[in-house]
Short mmCIF file of C-alpha atoms and ligand atoms in Angstrom, two decimals:
data_model
loop_
_atom_site.label_atom_id
_atom_site.label_comp_id
_atom_site.label_asym_id
_atom_site.label_seq_id
_atom_site.Cartn_x
_atom_site.Cartn_y
_atom_site.Cartn_z
CA MET A 25 101.80 -176.52 227.17
CA ALA A 26 105.28 -177.97 226.56
CA ALA A 27 108.10 -176.82 228.86
CA ILE A 28 109.01 -173.22 228.23
CA ARG A 29 112.61 -172.15 228.09
CA ASN A 30 112.95 -169.36 225.56
CA ILE A 31 110.70 -166.34 225.78
CA VAL A 32 110.33 -163.31 223.52
CA ILE A 33 108.23 -160.44 224.81
CA LEU A 34 107.15 -157.60 222.53
CA THR A 35 106.04 -154.40 224.25
CA GLY A 36 104.33 -151.31 222.88
CA ALA A 37 103.02 -147.97 224.05
CA GLY A 38 100.28 -149.60 226.14
CA ILE A 39 102.77 -150.80 228.75
CA SER A 40 103.84 -147.21 229.44
CA ALA A 41 100.33 -145.72 229.28
CA GLU A 42 99.75 -146.03 233.02
CA SER A 43 103.04 -144.22 233.61
CA GLY A 44 101.46 -141.23 231.90
CA ILE A 45 103.01 -141.55 228.43
CA ASP A 46 100.44 -141.19 225.65
CA THR A 47 99.94 -144.06 223.24
CA PHE A 48 100.08 -143.35 219.51
CA ARG A 49 96.69 -144.54 218.42
CA GLY A 50 94.52 -143.39 221.29
CA ALA A 51 91.30 -141.41 220.97
CA GLY A 52 91.05 -139.44 217.74
CA GLY A 53 94.10 -141.07 216.17
CA LEU A 54 96.21 -138.02 216.92
CA TRP A 55 99.61 -138.08 218.49
CA GLU A 56 99.58 -135.17 220.95
CA ASN A 57 97.65 -133.12 218.39
CA HIS A 58 99.96 -133.94 215.50
CA ARG A 59 99.24 -136.58 212.93
CA VAL A 60 101.94 -139.25 213.23
CA GLU A 61 102.93 -138.64 209.62
CA ASP A 62 103.55 -134.94 210.37
CA VAL A 63 106.34 -135.74 212.79
CA ALA A 64 107.54 -139.33 212.48
CA THR A 65 108.92 -139.51 208.97
CA PRO A 66 112.21 -138.46 207.31
CA GLU A 67 110.11 -136.37 204.88
CA ALA A 68 108.57 -134.43 207.78
CA PHE A 69 112.04 -133.80 209.18
CA LYS A 70 113.21 -132.46 205.83
CA ARG A 71 110.11 -130.31 205.39
CA ASP A 72 109.88 -128.86 208.90
CA PRO A 73 112.86 -129.82 211.07
CA ASP A 74 111.93 -127.34 213.79
CA LEU A 75 108.49 -128.92 214.28
CA VAL A 76 109.99 -132.41 214.46
CA LEU A 77 112.86 -131.43 216.79
CA ARG A 78 110.51 -129.48 219.08
CA PHE A 79 108.12 -132.39 219.21
CA TYR A 80 110.82 -134.88 220.17
CA ASP A 81 112.41 -132.40 222.61
CA MET A 82 109.04 -132.26 224.36
CA ARG A 83 108.68 -136.04 224.46
CA ARG A 84 112.32 -136.48 225.61
CA ALA A 85 111.76 -134.02 228.46
CA ALA A 86 108.43 -135.61 229.40
CA ILE A 87 109.66 -139.20 229.70
CA GLN A 88 112.30 -138.08 232.17
CA THR A 89 109.52 -137.03 234.54
CA ARG A 90 107.68 -140.40 234.28
CA GLU A 91 108.26 -143.50 236.37
CA PRO A 92 108.12 -147.20 235.53
CA ASN A 93 104.88 -148.89 236.59
CA ALA A 94 103.98 -152.30 237.98
CA ALA A 95 104.12 -153.89 234.51
CA HIS A 96 107.71 -152.70 233.90
CA HIS A 97 108.70 -153.90 237.38
CA ALA A 98 107.10 -157.29 236.82
CA LEU A 99 109.01 -157.80 233.55
CA ALA A 100 112.22 -156.77 235.32
CA ARG A 101 111.53 -159.42 237.95
CA LEU A 102 110.98 -161.99 235.21
CA ASP A 103 114.24 -160.92 233.58
CA ARG A 104 116.09 -161.37 236.89
CA GLU A 105 114.55 -164.71 237.76
CA TRP A 106 114.09 -166.46 234.41
CA ARG A 107 116.96 -168.87 233.80
CA GLY A 108 116.19 -169.55 230.16
CA ASN A 109 116.62 -167.13 227.29
CA LEU A 110 114.50 -164.04 227.43
CA LEU A 111 114.37 -160.99 225.21
CA ILE A 112 112.17 -157.95 225.75
CA VAL A 113 111.80 -156.39 222.31
CA THR A 114 110.27 -152.98 222.80
CA GLN A 115 108.81 -150.61 220.25
CA ASN A 116 108.91 -147.98 222.96
CA VAL A 117 111.52 -145.27 222.87
CA ASP A 118 111.22 -144.46 226.58
CA ASP A 119 113.64 -145.99 229.11
CA LEU A 120 111.05 -147.31 231.56
CA HIS A 121 111.99 -150.98 231.08
CA GLU A 122 115.58 -150.17 232.04
CA ARG A 123 114.61 -147.88 234.90
CA GLY A 124 112.27 -150.64 236.12
CA GLY A 125 115.35 -152.88 236.31
CA ALA A 126 115.16 -154.99 233.13
CA GLU A 127 118.43 -155.71 231.33
CA ARG A 128 117.60 -157.95 228.39
CA VAL A 129 115.89 -155.13 226.45
CA LEU A 130 116.17 -154.38 222.72
CA HIS A 131 114.84 -151.04 221.40
CA MET A 132 113.80 -151.80 217.84
CA HIS A 133 112.47 -148.25 217.23
CA GLY A 134 115.38 -146.36 218.82
CA GLU A 135 115.54 -144.38 222.05
CA HIS A 136 114.55 -140.88 223.12
CA LEU A 137 117.66 -140.59 225.25
CA ASN A 138 120.05 -141.05 222.32
CA ALA A 139 120.82 -138.63 219.55
CA TRP A 140 122.12 -139.75 216.18
CA CYS A 141 124.74 -137.76 214.30
CA THR A 142 123.98 -137.92 210.60
CA ALA A 143 127.51 -136.64 209.85
CA CYS A 144 129.64 -139.21 211.74
CA ASP A 145 127.03 -141.84 212.73
CA ALA A 146 127.76 -141.51 216.48
CA ARG A 147 124.85 -142.16 218.84
CA PRO A 148 125.63 -140.11 221.94
CA ARG A 149 123.46 -140.30 225.06
CA TRP A 150 121.26 -137.18 224.95
CA THR A 151 118.90 -135.87 227.61
CA GLY A 152 118.52 -132.20 226.60
CA PRO A 153 116.96 -130.43 223.61
CA LEU A 154 118.13 -130.68 219.99
CA ILE A 155 116.20 -127.67 218.63
CA ASP A 156 119.21 -125.32 218.87
CA ARG A 157 121.30 -127.67 216.70
CA PRO A 158 123.98 -128.45 219.32
CA PRO A 159 127.29 -129.81 217.96
CA CYS A 160 127.83 -133.56 217.93
CA PRO A 161 130.11 -134.36 220.91
CA VAL A 162 132.15 -136.68 218.68
CA CYS A 163 132.69 -134.75 215.41
CA GLY A 164 131.38 -131.26 216.20
CA ALA A 165 128.93 -131.12 213.29
CA PRO A 166 125.50 -129.59 214.04
CA ALA A 167 123.93 -132.73 212.59
CA LEU A 168 122.14 -134.44 215.48
CA ARG A 169 118.65 -135.86 215.03
CA PRO A 170 116.52 -137.98 217.37
CA ASP A 171 117.67 -141.61 217.34
CA ILE A 172 114.17 -142.75 216.53
CA VAL A 173 113.17 -145.11 213.74
CA TRP A 174 110.70 -143.16 211.66
CA PHE A 175 108.09 -144.56 209.27
CA GLY A 176 109.89 -145.77 206.17
CA GLU A 177 113.14 -146.45 208.07
CA MET A 178 114.49 -149.87 209.00
CA PRO A 179 113.95 -150.96 212.63
CA TYR A 180 117.10 -151.83 214.54
CA ARG A 181 118.61 -155.27 215.21
CA MET A 182 116.09 -157.26 213.20
CA GLU A 183 118.41 -160.25 212.77
CA GLU A 184 118.76 -160.62 216.52
CA ILE A 185 115.00 -160.39 216.89
CA TYR A 186 114.29 -163.04 214.25
CA ASP A 187 116.95 -165.33 215.77
CA ALA A 188 115.23 -165.00 219.17
CA LEU A 189 111.81 -165.62 217.60
CA ARG A 190 113.10 -168.75 215.86
CA ALA A 191 114.23 -170.14 219.22
CA ALA A 192 111.14 -169.01 221.17
CA ASP A 193 108.81 -171.44 222.93
CA LEU A 194 106.62 -168.56 224.07
CA PHE A 195 105.88 -165.21 222.45
CA VAL A 196 104.05 -162.60 224.50
CA SER A 197 102.81 -159.27 223.17
CA ILE A 198 101.98 -156.52 225.66
CA GLY A 199 100.26 -153.19 225.01
CA THR A 200 100.62 -152.91 221.26
CA SER A 201 97.93 -152.27 218.66
CA GLY A 202 99.42 -154.62 216.05
CA ALA A 203 99.19 -151.81 213.51
CA VAL A 204 102.86 -151.31 212.68
CA TYR A 205 105.05 -153.82 210.84
CA PRO A 206 107.40 -155.62 211.13
CA ALA A 207 106.57 -155.91 214.87
CA ALA A 208 102.93 -156.71 214.10
CA GLY A 209 104.10 -159.79 212.18
CA PHE A 210 106.19 -161.32 214.98
CA VAL A 211 103.24 -163.32 216.33
CA ARG A 212 102.97 -165.12 213.00
CA ASN A 213 106.71 -165.81 212.88
CA ALA A 214 106.48 -167.33 216.35
CA ARG A 215 103.33 -169.35 215.57
CA ASP A 216 104.80 -170.74 212.37
CA LEU A 217 107.57 -172.23 214.50
CA ASP A 218 105.13 -173.67 217.05
CA ALA A 219 105.73 -171.23 219.88
CA ALA A 220 102.81 -170.61 222.23
CA THR A 221 101.47 -167.07 221.82
CA LEU A 222 99.83 -164.81 224.38
CA GLU A 223 98.56 -161.25 224.11
CA LEU A 224 98.08 -158.91 227.09
CA ASN A 225 96.30 -155.73 225.99
CA LEU A 226 93.66 -153.30 227.16
CA GLU A 227 91.38 -154.22 224.27
CA ARG A 228 91.40 -156.53 221.29
CA SER A 229 94.13 -155.48 218.88
CA GLN A 230 94.41 -155.81 215.10
CA GLY A 231 96.43 -158.98 215.68
CA SER A 232 94.35 -160.60 218.42
CA SER A 233 93.07 -163.43 216.26
CA TRP A 234 96.63 -164.68 215.67
CA PHE A 235 97.25 -165.39 219.36
CA ASP A 236 96.48 -168.65 221.18
CA GLU A 237 95.18 -166.52 224.03
CA SER A 238 94.33 -162.83 224.55
CA ARG A 239 93.85 -161.44 228.03
CA LEU A 240 92.21 -158.03 228.15
CA GLY A 241 92.84 -155.42 230.83
CA PRO A 242 95.36 -152.84 232.02
CA ALA A 243 99.03 -153.84 231.82
CA THR A 244 99.65 -153.00 235.49
CA GLU A 245 97.22 -155.79 236.42
CA LEU A 246 97.73 -158.35 233.67
CA VAL A 247 101.53 -158.35 233.51
CA PRO A 248 102.28 -158.88 237.24
CA ALA A 249 99.64 -161.64 237.35
CA TRP A 250 101.11 -163.38 234.30
CA VAL A 251 104.68 -163.13 235.67
CA ASP A 252 103.55 -164.60 239.00
CA GLU A 253 101.89 -167.43 237.10
CA LEU A 254 104.97 -168.15 235.00
CA LEU A 255 107.42 -168.07 237.92
CA SER A 256 105.26 -170.07 240.31
N1 LIG B 308 97.41 -151.56 229.36
C1 LIG B 308 97.50 -152.39 228.28
N2 LIG B 308 97.32 -151.98 227.02
C2 LIG B 308 97.00 -150.69 226.82
C3 LIG B 308 96.88 -149.76 227.89
C4 LIG B 308 97.08 -150.26 229.21
N3 LIG B 308 96.97 -149.48 230.28
N4 LIG B 308 96.53 -148.55 227.38
C5 LIG B 308 96.48 -148.71 226.06
N5 LIG B 308 96.74 -150.00 225.70
C6 LIG B 308 96.78 -150.60 224.37
C7 LIG B 308 95.83 -149.95 223.38
O1 LIG B 308 94.56 -150.58 223.48
C8 LIG B 308 96.54 -150.24 222.06
O2 LIG B 308 96.12 -151.50 221.52
O3 LIG B 308 98.07 -150.38 223.86
C9 LIG B 308 98.02 -150.32 222.44
C10 LIG B 308 98.84 -149.11 222.00
O4 LIG B 308 98.86 -149.06 220.61
P1 LIG B 308 99.62 -147.92 219.80
O5 LIG B 308 99.26 -146.58 220.34
O6 LIG B 308 99.36 -148.16 218.35
O7 LIG B 308 101.16 -148.16 220.17
P2 LIG B 308 102.19 -149.21 219.55
O8 LIG B 308 101.50 -150.48 219.18
O9 LIG B 308 103.32 -149.28 220.49
O10 LIG B 308 102.64 -148.46 218.23
C11 LIG B 308 103.61 -149.08 217.43
O11 LIG B 308 103.78 -147.16 216.02
O12 LIG B 308 103.89 -144.87 215.72
C12 LIG B 308 104.61 -146.03 215.78
O13 LIG B 308 106.89 -146.24 216.21
C13 LIG B 308 105.66 -146.01 216.85
O14 LIG B 308 106.47 -147.81 218.24
C14 LIG B 308 105.30 -147.18 217.74
C15 LIG B 308 104.53 -148.07 216.79
#
């Protein structure tokens, strides 16, 4: 493999699974007993805002009781020690990468610990519930929603992501099913520009065949081993 300098890492729900946060497409295809489309769309929010707010209030409370695992810590070590460019693009809306110590993290699907004011566009840090329609701390309007990119909405900071992919020598995907675009297409963007591609996942994903190499197993084993290998 040619010398590696620029790395893009895509993470998904699988990296947080061993911290006790449910993945989206686990057994039965249900998301904590709700179909994804019943809670994660703007239409669902319009139809039944209480259901959607309660659901995200529950998730927001839950993630604050979870801890980063060995995979988050290993990526944080890589972030600290890697002298080239590195970007951890996460589809996850938890803050376990940051609490594990990583800094170069981009949340393309938003963050549980932010609210978004649909009246003034502020994105205040938010750790409590939204169900009681608290006023926006900036404009006072009772117009806060979860700062989560729902199905049908545009993921955040796509230009930055594509710029990083264009410059990448290595693209690594960790714990994601490859079911949701545009993230599922990043491997092909990277390949088209001759980056090496590696997948670390519990099982074969929908995108496995696009990668140069797929390693199968739990993230808490595969990610520390891969980081050791890269830094050694
Ligand atoms: N270690 C590694 N991989 C794991 C582990 C583990 N311990 N446990 C589960 N996985 C794998 C699963 O095999 C699966 O391929 O992680 C993947 C999780 O897939 P999804 O549940 O589909 O999660 P993700 O790919 O992050 O979903 C993408 O879908 O609903 C939307 O916006 C939401 O960001 C989310 C997006």
